[in-house]
C-alpha positions as MATLAB code, in Angstrom:
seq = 'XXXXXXXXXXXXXXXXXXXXXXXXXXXXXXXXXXXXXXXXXXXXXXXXXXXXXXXXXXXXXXXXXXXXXXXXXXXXXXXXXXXXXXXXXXXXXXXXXXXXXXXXXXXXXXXXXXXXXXXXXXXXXXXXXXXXXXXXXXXXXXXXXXXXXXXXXXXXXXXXXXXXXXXXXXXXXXXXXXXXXXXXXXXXXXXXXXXXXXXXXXXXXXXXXXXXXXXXXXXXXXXXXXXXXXXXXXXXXXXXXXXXXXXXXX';
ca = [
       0.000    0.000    0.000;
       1.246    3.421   -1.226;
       1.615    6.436    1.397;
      -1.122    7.846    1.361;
      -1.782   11.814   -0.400;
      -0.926   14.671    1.395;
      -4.542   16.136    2.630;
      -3.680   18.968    5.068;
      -0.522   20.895    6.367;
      -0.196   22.344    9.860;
       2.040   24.902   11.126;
       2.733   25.978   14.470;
       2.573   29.558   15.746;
       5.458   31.678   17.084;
       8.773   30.988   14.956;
       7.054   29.409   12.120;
       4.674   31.633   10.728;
       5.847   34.664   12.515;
       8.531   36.243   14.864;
       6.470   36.101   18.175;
       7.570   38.598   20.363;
       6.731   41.995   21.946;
       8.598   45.464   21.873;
       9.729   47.355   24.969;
       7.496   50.345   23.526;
       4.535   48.050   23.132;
       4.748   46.836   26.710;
       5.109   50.336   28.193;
       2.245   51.600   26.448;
      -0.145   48.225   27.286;
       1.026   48.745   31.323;
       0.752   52.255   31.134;
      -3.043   51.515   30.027;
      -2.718   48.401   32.822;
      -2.244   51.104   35.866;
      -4.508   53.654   34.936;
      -7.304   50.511   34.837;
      -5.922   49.735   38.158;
      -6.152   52.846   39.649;
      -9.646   53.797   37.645;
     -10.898   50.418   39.364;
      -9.386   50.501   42.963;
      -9.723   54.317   43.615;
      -5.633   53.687   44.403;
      -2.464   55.053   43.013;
      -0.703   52.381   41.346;
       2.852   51.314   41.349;
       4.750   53.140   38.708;
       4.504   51.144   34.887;
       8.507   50.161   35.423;
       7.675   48.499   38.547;
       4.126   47.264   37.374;
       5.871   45.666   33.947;
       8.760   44.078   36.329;
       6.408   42.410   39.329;
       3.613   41.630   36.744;
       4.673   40.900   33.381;
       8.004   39.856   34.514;
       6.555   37.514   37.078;
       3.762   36.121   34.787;
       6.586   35.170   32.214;
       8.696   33.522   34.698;
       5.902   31.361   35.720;
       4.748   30.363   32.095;
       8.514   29.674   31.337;
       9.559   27.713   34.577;
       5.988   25.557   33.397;
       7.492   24.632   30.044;
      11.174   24.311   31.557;
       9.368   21.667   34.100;
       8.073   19.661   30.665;
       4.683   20.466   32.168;
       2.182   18.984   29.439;
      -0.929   20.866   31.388;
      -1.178   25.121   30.112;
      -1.531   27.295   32.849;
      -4.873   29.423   32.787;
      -3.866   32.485   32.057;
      -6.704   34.832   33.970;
      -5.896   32.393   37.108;
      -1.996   33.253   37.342;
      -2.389   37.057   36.575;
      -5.409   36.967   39.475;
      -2.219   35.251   41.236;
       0.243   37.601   40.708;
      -1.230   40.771   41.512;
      -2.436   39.750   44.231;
       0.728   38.030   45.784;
       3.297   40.441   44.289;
       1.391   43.999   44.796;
      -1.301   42.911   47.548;
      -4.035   43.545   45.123;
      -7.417   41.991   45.385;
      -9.305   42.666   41.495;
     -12.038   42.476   40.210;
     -13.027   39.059   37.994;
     -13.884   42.052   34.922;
     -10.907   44.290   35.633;
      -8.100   41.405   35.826;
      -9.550   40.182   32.690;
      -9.359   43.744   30.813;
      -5.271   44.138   32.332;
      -4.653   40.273   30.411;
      -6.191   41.683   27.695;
      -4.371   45.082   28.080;
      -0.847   42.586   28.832;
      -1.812   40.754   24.991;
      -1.834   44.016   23.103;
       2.118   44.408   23.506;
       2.281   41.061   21.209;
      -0.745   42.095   18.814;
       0.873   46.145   18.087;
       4.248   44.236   17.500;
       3.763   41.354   16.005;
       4.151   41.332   12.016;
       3.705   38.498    9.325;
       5.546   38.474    5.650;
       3.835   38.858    2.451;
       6.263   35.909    1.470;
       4.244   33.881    4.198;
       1.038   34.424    3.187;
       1.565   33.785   -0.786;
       2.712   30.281    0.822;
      -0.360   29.757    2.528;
      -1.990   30.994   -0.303;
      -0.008   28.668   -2.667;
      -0.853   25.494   -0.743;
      -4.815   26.849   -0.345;
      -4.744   26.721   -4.257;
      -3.479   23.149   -4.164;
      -6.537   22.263   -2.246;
      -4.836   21.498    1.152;
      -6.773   22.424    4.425;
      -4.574   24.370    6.590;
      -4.736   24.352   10.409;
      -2.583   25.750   13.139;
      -1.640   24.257   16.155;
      -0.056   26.343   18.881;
       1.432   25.963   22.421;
       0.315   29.086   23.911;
      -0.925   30.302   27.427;
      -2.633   33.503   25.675;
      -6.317   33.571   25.404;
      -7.973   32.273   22.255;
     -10.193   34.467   21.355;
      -7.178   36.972   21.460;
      -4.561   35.308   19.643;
      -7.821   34.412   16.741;
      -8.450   38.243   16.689;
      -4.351   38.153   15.947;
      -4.311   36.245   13.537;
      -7.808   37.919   11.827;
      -5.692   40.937   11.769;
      -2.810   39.544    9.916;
      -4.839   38.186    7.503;
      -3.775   34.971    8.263;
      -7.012   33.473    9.904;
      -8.901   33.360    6.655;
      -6.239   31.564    5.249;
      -6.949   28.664    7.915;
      -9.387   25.559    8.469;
      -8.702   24.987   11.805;
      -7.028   26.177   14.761;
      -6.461   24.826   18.330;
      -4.519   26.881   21.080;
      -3.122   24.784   24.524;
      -5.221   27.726   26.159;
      -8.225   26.064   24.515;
      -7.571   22.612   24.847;
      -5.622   22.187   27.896;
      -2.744   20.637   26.870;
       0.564   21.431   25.309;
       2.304   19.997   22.449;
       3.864   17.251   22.275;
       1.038   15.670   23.696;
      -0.998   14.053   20.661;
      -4.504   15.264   21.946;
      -3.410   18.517   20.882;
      -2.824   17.242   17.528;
      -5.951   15.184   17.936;
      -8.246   17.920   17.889;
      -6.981   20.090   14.972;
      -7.150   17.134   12.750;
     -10.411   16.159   13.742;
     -11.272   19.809   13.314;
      -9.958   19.140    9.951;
     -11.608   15.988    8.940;
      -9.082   14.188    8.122;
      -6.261   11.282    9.315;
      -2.817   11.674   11.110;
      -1.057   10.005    8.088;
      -2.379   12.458    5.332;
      -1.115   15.348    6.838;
       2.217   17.463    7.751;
       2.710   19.425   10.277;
       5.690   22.411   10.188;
       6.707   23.863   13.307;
       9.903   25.055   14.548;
      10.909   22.963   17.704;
      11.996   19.342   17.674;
      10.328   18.116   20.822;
       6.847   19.452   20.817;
       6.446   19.843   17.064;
       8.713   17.384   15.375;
       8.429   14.824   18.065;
       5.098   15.283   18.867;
       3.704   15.318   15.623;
       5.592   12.342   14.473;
       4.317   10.162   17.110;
       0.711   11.438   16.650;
       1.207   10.040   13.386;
       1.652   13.016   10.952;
       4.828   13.693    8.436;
       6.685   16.478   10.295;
       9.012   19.424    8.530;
      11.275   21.590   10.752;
      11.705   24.929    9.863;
      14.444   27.069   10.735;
      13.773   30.800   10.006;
      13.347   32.284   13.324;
      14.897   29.443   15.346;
      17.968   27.227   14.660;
      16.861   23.952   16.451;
      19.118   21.277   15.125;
      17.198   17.628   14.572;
      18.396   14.748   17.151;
      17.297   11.779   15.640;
      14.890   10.545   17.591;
      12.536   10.690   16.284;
      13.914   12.900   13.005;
      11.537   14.993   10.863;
      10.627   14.551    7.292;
      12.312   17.627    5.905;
      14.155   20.630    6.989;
      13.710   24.541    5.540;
      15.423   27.124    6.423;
      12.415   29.469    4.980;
       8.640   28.694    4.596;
       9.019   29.292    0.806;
      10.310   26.038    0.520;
       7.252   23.934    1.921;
       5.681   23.572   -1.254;
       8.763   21.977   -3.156;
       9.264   19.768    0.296;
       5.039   18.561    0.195;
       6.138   17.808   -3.565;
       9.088   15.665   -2.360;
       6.809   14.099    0.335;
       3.998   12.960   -2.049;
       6.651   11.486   -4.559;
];
């Protein structure tokens, strides 16, 4: 029996079909917004936005990072650890409405900085014209709804079947449930579809073992392939995924 025709690609997120980060500038102006909410909401003065981006921000990052650092497969809920943190690091009790307006406030510093490449979206264009679905699969404590309004705004979402955020689902890649659910949100099998993402654990080694074909890419991050298990292809730009899917179905 022949390997059966490509049916659907999948990309990760952050360093595959953009540079996910946030600006200093973009930060300062979402905590400037953060502490006048604060102080709007709590009739206080709040700590200076310095202090506020160090014991907030700064603290919420070093708990998302010391989760993934700990292989933790669970995300953490995002509204939960910010509810967390200003309370245990500034001795604030907030509101349910207001801590969810300062993680929304806390997302615009990746939505005003965050660009995508016209070169990107002629690929996803390209492999739309082929007739492939196209889903995304990210690892991502950031709120769905947000990070869909993201990618709506980069004109990437209606470029997309499916996508499925570890905020949504619960569970981080390289867990195959995560996988799981964007394919069924696709339609179709594990073995008719390739997934491109940029790290070799969670998206080489996790798609692999749920099954897929698996291309590493290497534009905004130089992971180098161990072997085990070792993806299908490697890029060094997305430009090259259609030539690679041609090698694949050959």
């Amino acid at each position: 029996m022949g390997t059966p025709a490509i049916e659907a690609v999948l990309f990760d997120y952050g360093h595959t079909l953009v540079d996910f980060r946030r600006t200093e500038e973009a930060l300062l102006a979402a905590y400037e917004e953060i502490r006048a909410r604060i102080e709007a909401a709590l009739y206080i003065e709040a700590p200076e936005v310095g202090h506020l981006i160090d014991r907030v921000a700064g603290e919420v990052d070093r708990r998302v990072g010391a989760s993934y650092e700990a292989g933790r497969m669970e995300e953490l809920d995002l509204i939960t650890t910010f509810d967390d943190v200003l309370a245990q690091t500034l001795g604030l009790t907030v509101p349910a409405d207001v801590v969810q307006h300062v993680v929304a406030l806390d997302h615009s510093a990746y939505s005003k900085t965050i660009t995508v490449s016209g070169e990107t979206l002629s690929v996803l264009r390209t492999l739309r014209e082929r007739g492939l679905l196209l889903g995304l699969v990210s690892n991502v404590a950031l709120l769905p709804h947000l990070m869909r309004a993201d990618l709506e705004s980069l004109g990437i979402l209606d470029l997309l079947d499916a996508t499925t955020f570890s905020s949504e689902v619960g569970t981080r890649k390289p867990d195959p449930a995560i996988f799981a659910d964007a394919l069924t949100k696709l339609g179709v099998e594990a073995a008719s579809a390739v997934f491109v993402g940029d790290r070799v654990l969670d998206d080489v080694g996790g798609a692999k073992r749920a099954g897929m074909h698996a291309v590493l890419t290497r534009e905004f991050r130089q992971e180098e392939p161990d072997g085990s298990p070792a993806p299908d292809a490697v890029i060094e730009r997305l430009d090259e995924l259609p030539g690679v899917l041609d090698g694949l179905e050959r």
